[in-house]
XYZ file of C-alpha atoms in Angstrom:
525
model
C 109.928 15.232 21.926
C 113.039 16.033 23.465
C 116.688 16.330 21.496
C 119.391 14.385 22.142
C 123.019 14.950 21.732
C 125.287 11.583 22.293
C 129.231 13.178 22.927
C 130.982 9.536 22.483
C 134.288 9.234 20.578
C 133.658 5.688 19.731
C 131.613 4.937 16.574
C 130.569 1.964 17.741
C 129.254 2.848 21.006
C 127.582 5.808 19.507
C 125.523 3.234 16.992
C 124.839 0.998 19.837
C 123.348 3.373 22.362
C 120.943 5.131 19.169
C 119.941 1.294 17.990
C 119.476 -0.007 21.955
C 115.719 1.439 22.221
C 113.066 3.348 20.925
C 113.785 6.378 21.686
C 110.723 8.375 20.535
C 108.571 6.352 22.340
C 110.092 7.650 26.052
C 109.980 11.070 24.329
C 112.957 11.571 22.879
C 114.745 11.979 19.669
C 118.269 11.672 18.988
C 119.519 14.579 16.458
C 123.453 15.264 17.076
C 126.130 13.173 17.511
C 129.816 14.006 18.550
C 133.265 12.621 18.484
C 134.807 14.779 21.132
C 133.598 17.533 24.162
C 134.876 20.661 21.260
C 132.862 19.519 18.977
C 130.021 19.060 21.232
C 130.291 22.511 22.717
C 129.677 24.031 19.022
C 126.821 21.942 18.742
C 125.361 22.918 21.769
C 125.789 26.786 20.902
C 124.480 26.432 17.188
C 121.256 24.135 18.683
C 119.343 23.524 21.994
C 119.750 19.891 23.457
C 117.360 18.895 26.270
C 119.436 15.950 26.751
C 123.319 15.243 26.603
C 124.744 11.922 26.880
C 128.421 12.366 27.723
C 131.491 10.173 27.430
C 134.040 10.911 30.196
C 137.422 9.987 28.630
C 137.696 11.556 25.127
C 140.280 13.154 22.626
C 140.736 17.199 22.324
C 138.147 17.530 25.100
C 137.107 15.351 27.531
C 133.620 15.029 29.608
C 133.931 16.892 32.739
C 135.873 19.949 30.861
C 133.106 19.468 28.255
C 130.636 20.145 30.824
C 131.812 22.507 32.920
C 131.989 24.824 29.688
C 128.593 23.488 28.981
C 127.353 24.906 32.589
C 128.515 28.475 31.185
C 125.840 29.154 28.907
C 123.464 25.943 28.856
C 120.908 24.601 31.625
C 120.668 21.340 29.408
C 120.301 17.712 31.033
C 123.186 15.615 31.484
C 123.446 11.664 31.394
C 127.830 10.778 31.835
C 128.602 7.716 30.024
C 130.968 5.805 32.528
C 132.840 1.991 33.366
C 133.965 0.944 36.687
C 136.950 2.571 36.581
C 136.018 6.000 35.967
C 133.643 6.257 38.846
C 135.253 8.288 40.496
C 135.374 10.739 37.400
C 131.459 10.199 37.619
C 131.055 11.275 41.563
C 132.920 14.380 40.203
C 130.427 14.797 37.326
C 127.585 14.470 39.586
C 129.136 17.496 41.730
C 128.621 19.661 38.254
C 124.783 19.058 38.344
C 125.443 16.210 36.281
C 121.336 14.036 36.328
C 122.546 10.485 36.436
C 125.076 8.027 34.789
C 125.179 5.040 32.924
C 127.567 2.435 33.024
C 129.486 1.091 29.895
C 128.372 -1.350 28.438
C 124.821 0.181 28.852
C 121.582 -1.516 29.456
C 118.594 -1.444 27.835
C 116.393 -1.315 31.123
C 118.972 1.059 32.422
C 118.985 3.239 29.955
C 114.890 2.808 30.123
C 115.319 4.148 33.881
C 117.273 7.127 33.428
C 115.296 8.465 30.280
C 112.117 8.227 32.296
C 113.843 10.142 35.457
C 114.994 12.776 33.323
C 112.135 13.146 31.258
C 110.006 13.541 34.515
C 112.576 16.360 35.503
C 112.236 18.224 31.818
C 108.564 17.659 32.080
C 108.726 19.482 35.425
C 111.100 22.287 34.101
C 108.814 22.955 30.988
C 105.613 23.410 32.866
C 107.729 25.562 35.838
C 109.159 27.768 32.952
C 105.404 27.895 30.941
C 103.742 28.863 34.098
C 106.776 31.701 34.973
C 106.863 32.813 31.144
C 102.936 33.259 31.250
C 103.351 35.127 34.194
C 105.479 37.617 33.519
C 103.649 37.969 29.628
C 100.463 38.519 32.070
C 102.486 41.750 34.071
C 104.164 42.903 30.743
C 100.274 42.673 28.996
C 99.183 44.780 31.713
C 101.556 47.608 31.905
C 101.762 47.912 28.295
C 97.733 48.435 28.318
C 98.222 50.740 31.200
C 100.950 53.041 29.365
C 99.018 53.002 26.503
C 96.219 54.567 28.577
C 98.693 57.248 30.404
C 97.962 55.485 33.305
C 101.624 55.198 33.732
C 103.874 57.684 36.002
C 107.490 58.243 35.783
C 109.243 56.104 38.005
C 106.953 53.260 37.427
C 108.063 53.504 33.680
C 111.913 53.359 34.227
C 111.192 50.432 36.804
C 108.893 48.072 34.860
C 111.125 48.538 31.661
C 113.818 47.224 33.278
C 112.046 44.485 35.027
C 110.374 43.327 31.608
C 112.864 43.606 29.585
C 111.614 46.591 27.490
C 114.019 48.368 25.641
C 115.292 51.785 27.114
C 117.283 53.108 23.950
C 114.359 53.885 20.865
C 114.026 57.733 19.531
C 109.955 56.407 17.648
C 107.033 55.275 18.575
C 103.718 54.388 17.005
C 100.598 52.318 18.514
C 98.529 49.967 15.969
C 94.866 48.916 17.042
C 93.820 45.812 15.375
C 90.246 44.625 15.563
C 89.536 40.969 14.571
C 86.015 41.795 12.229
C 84.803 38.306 12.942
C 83.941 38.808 16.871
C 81.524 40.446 16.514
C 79.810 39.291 13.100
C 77.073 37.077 12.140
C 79.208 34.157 12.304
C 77.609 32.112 15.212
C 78.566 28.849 13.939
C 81.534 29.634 15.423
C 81.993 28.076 19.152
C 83.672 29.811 22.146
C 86.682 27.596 21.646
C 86.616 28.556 18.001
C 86.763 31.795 18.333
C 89.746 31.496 20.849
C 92.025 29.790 18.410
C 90.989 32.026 16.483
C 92.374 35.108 18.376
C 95.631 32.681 19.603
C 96.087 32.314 16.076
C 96.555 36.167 15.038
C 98.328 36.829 17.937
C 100.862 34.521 17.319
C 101.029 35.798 13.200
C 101.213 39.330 15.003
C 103.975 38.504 17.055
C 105.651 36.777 14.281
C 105.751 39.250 11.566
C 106.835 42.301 14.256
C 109.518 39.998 15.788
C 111.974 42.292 17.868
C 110.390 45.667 16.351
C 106.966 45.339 18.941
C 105.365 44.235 21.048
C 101.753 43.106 21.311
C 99.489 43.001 23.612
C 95.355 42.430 24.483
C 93.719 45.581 24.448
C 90.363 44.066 24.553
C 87.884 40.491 23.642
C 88.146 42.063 19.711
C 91.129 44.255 20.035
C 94.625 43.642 20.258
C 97.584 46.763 20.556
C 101.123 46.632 18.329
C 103.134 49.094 19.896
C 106.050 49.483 17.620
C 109.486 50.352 19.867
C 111.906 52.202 17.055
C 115.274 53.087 17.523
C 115.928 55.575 14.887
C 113.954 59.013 15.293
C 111.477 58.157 11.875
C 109.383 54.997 11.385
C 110.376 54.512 7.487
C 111.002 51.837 5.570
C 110.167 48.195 6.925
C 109.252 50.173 10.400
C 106.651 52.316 8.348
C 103.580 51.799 10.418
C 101.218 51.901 7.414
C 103.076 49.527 5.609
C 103.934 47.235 8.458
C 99.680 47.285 9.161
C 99.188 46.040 5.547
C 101.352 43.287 5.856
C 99.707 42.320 9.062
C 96.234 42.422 7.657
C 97.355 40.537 4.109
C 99.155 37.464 6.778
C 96.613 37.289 9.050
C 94.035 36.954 5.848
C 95.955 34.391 4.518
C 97.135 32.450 7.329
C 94.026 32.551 10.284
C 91.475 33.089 7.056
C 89.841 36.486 8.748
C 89.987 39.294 7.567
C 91.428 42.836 10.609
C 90.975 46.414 10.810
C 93.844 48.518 11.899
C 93.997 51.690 12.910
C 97.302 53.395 12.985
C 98.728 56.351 15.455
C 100.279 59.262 15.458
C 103.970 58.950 15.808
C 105.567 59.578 19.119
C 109.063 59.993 20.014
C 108.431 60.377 24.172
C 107.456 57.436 26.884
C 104.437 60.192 27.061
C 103.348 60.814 23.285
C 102.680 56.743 23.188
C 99.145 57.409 25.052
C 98.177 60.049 22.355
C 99.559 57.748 19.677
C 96.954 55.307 20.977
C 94.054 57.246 21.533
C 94.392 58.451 17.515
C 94.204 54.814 16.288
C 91.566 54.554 18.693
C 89.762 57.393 16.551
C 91.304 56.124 13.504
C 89.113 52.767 13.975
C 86.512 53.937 14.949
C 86.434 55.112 10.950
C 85.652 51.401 10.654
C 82.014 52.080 10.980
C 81.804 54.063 7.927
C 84.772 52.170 5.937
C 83.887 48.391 6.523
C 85.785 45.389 7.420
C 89.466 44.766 6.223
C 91.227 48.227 6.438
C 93.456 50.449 6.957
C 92.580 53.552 8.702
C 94.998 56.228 9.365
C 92.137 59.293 10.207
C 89.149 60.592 9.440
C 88.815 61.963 5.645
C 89.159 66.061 5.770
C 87.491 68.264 3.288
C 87.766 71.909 2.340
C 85.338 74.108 4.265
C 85.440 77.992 5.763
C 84.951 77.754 9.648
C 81.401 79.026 10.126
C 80.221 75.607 7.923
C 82.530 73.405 10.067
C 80.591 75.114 12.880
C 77.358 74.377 11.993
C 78.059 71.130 11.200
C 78.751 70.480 14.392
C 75.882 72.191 16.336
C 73.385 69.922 13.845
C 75.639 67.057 14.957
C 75.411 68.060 18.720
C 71.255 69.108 18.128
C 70.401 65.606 17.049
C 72.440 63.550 19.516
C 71.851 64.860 22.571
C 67.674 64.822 21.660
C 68.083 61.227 21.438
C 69.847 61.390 24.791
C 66.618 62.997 26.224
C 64.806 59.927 25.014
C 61.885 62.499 24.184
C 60.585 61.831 20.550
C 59.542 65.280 20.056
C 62.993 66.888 21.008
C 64.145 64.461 18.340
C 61.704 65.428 16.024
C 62.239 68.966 16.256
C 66.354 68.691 16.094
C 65.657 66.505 12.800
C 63.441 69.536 11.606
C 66.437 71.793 11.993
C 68.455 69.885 10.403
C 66.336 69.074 7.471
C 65.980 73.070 6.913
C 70.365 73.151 7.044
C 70.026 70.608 4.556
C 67.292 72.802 2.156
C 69.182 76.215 2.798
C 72.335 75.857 0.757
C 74.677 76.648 3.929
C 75.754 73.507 3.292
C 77.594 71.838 0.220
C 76.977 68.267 -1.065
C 80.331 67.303 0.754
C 79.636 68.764 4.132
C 76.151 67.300 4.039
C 77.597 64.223 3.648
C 80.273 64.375 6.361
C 77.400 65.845 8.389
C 75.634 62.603 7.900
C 78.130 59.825 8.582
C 79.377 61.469 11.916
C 75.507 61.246 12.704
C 75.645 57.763 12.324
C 79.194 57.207 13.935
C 77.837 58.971 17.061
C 74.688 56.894 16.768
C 76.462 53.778 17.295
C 78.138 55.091 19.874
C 74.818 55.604 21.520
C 74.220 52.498 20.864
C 76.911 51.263 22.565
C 76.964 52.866 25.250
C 73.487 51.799 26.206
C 74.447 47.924 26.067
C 72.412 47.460 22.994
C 73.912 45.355 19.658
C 74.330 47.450 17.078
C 73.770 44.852 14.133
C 70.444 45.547 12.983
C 70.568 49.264 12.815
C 73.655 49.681 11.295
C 75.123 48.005 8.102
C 78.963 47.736 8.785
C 80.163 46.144 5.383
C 80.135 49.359 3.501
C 76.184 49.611 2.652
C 75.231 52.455 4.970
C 78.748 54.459 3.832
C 78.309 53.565 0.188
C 74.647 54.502 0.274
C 75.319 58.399 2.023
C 77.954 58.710 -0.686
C 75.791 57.639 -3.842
C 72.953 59.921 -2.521
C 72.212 62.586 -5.343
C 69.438 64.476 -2.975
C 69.881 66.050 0.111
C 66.246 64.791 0.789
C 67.933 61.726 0.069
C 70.143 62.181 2.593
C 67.868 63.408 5.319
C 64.834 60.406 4.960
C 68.006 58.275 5.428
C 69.347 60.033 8.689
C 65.758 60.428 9.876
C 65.169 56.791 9.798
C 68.503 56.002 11.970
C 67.720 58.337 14.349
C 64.095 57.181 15.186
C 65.388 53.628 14.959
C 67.865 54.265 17.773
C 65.032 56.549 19.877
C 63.058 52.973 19.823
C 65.678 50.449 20.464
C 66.835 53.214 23.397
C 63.364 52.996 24.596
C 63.063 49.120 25.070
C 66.587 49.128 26.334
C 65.286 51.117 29.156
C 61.786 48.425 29.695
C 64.037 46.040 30.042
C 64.755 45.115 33.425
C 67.741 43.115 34.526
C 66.163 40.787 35.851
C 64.031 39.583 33.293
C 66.448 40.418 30.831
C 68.680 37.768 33.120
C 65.437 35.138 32.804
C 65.042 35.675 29.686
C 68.886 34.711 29.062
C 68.149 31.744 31.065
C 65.194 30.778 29.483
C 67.357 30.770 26.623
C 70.207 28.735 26.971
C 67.868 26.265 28.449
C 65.976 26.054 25.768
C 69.359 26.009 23.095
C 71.617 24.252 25.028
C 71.606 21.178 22.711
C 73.130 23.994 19.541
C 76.563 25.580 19.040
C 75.033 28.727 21.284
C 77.096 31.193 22.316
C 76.815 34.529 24.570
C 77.032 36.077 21.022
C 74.150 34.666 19.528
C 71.881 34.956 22.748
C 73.018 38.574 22.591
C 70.970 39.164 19.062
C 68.169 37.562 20.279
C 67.623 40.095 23.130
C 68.876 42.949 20.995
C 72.388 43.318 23.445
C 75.709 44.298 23.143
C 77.876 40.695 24.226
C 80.487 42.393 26.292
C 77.659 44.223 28.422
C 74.947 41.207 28.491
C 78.144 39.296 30.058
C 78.321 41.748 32.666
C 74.810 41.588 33.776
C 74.891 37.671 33.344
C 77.328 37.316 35.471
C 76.166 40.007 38.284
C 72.871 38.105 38.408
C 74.639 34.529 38.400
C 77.415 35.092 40.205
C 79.002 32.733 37.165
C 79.922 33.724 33.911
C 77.778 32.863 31.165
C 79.930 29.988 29.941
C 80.259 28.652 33.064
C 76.296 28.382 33.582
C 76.218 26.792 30.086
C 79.039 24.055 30.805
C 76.808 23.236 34.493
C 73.674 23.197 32.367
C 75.556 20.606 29.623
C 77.362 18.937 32.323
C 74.471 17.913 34.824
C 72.503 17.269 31.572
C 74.886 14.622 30.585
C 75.070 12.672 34.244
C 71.519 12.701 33.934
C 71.506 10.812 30.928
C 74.293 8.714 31.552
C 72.424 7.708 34.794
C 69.278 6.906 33.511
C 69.181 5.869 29.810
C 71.204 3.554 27.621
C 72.286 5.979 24.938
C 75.996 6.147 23.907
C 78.394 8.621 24.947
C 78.995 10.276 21.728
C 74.824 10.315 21.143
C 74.918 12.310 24.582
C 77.789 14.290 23.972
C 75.958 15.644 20.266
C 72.556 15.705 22.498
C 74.347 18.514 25.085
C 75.567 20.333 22.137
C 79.440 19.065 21.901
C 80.150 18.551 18.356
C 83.454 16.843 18.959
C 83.548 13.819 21.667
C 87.461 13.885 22.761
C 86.070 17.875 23.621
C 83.367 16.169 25.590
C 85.408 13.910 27.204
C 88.141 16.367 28.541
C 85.415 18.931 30.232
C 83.334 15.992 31.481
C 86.275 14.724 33.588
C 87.404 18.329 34.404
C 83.915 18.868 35.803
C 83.054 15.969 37.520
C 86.773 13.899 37.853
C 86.326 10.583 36.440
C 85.404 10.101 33.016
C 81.879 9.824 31.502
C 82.112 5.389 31.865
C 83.403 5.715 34.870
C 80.661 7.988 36.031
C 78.348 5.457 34.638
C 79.800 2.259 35.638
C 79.659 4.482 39.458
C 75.710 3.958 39.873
């Protein structure tokens, strides 16, 4: 709906042009009304009007000198109310960029006319301005990712924060990583177009809740960046990143029903120091591994240790990963003998062993990772695998625990490296042929062939040439003509029998795939 303001000094007239139609039903609603062009102008500055429906000759202020203040700080429509003998005063109005004018008394199917013209105008303006608005969100998305990454040089910096608006004077900075914990759970009764309401939907609480303090941006599928622009020299107070990340994660709980985990940054006060700020949430999150879902992370834990145990912490650390790397199960073996005999030798207290354990696992997954596997069945994200190295009372505890990890990983590394691309690709196919009908997604298929998502997507789409939801809608699509063509069912029978739970969904990508709708595309043959 569009707002209306009617500027008419007559009470009269001003009753008779808001009873004369239905305005909602031409997309408008009428919610301001004005004796004179002063009082109008103080409208228009305290709310936006799409539409203005002007008197010319009025007390205090008349029309034109109405308008032409208008034109100084409002792009709104304008309709000039007008009789015979004023239209002259309308030919000037037009020269103003005045849209059209009525003449007194007014007429319905007038009235009818101009409403629709302007409307088509508006309608025109809105999608002009959504299209320019998403572009330059787009560029500002971009070169906030790219700063964030010190991809950024000096000149480019100054430029681009003028051109988008980004504010030159602030003395702090701080970057917040949130991760939405649902992507990339078990939760595969969520669709594709679920999950990207989903993400819309925290995006937009983000983006409330930081207002002009921000701004936020897509830093990934899971991951979106806060960047918090301060202009005092310490982020305290309502600017305290910590605090401002638990208000985030309690509104987004409460308001999209999913639960985020943030890591904050390192405060910076240089266009520079934002990258580092960045890459320690990055390392803050990644504590999300060992913490679970829904928190807070601000850095690894520390503990109390002399440098020669920190040291050989690390070289077990180092031992074990990189025999895994070598794919050689005796190498791994042997490095998980070494470390078992760390463990037995009292180098090493309870703590450290500990610690020595969960960055283990935290540099398993990213093994994991790395390789394109999914890391959901050999690691327990919601706190079991952390709770369990903390609860151990042995150190033989401890190491059967580790041991079992590592030769996990060594196997699901091996059959990563069988599988072939292309029959990892058929066996996608094979797939989504044979589940088409369900609420699949690239997620689920991507347990099923023990995959990361984001890197099964990339080979799906090397060896298709389409991305996977794009070979899924042809599949569903030409599915559907064929039954439409050749049996009697009913739409919304077809439409569950392709796998679209909801029909209007159906509807809209059936004509947006083939361009007529599905009983038109029957009634065709």
């Amino acid at each position: 709906m569009y707002d209306v303001l009617i500027v008419e000094d007559e009470p009269i007239a001003r009753a008779s042009l808001t009873y004369l139609l239905d305005w909602q039903r031409y997309g408008y609603e009428i919610k301001g009304e004005a004796e004179d062009g002063q009082q109008a102008l103080d409208m228009m500055k305290a709310h936006y009007y799409s539409l203005v429906i002007t008197d010319i000759r009025m007390p205090i202020m008349d029309g034109l000198t109405f308008i032409q203040e208008l034109r100084k700080f409002s792009d709104a429509a304008v309709v000039i109310l007008t009789g015979y003998d004023d239209f002259a005063y309308a030919r000037q109005g037009l020269k103003l960029g005045v849209q059209d004018y009525l003449l007194k008394p007014v007429d319905e199917d007038d009235l009818v006319a101009v409403l629709t013209k302007v409307k088509d105008s508006l309608d025109l303006k809105y999608k002009t301005s959504k299209q320019l608005n998403l572009g330059v969100s787009a560029l500002r998305d971009q070169f906030f990712k790219r700063w964030v990454h010190g991809q950024v040089k000096k000149q480019e910096f100054e430029d681009q924060t003028k051109l988008l608006g980004i504010p030159e004077e602030w003395h702090a900075s701080c970057c917040l990583l949130v991760e939405m914990d649902f992507i990339h759970s078990l939760h595969t009764y969520l669709t594709d177009r679920e999950m990207e309401l989903k993400r819309f939907a925290i995006r937009n609480i983000m983006e409330e809740i930081c207002g002009d303090a921000g701004f936020v941006f897509e830093e990934s599928e899971e991951r979106y960046t806060l960047l918090i622009l301060h202009p005092e020299k310490s982020l305290l107070g309502e600017a305290d990143p910590t605090s401002l990340a638990e208000k985030l994660g309690a509104s987004i709980q409460q308001f999209a029903k999913e639960t985020v985990s943030i890591g904050v940054g390192h405060t910076a006060t240089t266009w520079e120091q934002v990258a580092e700020s960045f890459t320690s949430a990055e390392i803050a999150l990644d504590g999300k591994f060992l913490s679970g879902h829904n928190t807070i992370l601000t850095g690894p834990a520390k503990i109390t240790e002399d440098m020669d145990q920190a040291h050989l912490r690390h070289s077990m650390e180092v031992n074990v990963i990189e025999a895994i790397k070598t794919l050689q199960f005796d190498q791994v073996r042997q490095a998980l003998i070494q470390l078992k005999e760390v463990f037995k030798s009292g180098r090493l207290p309870a703590n450290a062993i500990k610690v020595n354990v969960l960055e283990i696992l935290l540099q398993l997954s990213h093994v994991v990772k790395d390789a394109g596997a999914n890391q959901t069945f050999l690691f327990d994200d919601k706190l079991g695998d952390y709770e369990l190295v903390m609860r151990s009372k042995t150190s033989d505890d401890l190491y059967q625990f580790i041991a079992e990890k590592c030769m996990a990983v060594l196997e699901l590394l091996h059959r990563m490296k069988d599988q072939q691309p292309n029959k990892v690709f058929d066996t996608v196919k094979r797939l989504v042929q044979e589940q088409f009908h369900t609420q699949i997604s690239l997620r689920s298929v991507a347990q099923q062939v023990y995959m990361n998502p984001h890197y099964l997507g990339k080979l799906f789409k090397a060896n298709a040439n389409v991305s996977f939801n794009e070979y899924m809608l042809q599949l569903r699509m030409e599915k559907a003509k064929e039954l439409l063509l050749f049996t009697d069912k009913k739409v919304y029978e077809i439409a569950q029998e392709v796998g679209f739970g909801e029909l209007d969904w159906f509807y809209k990508r059936f004509k947006n795939y083939t361009g007529v709708s599905a009983g038109e595309f029957r009634a065709s043959v």
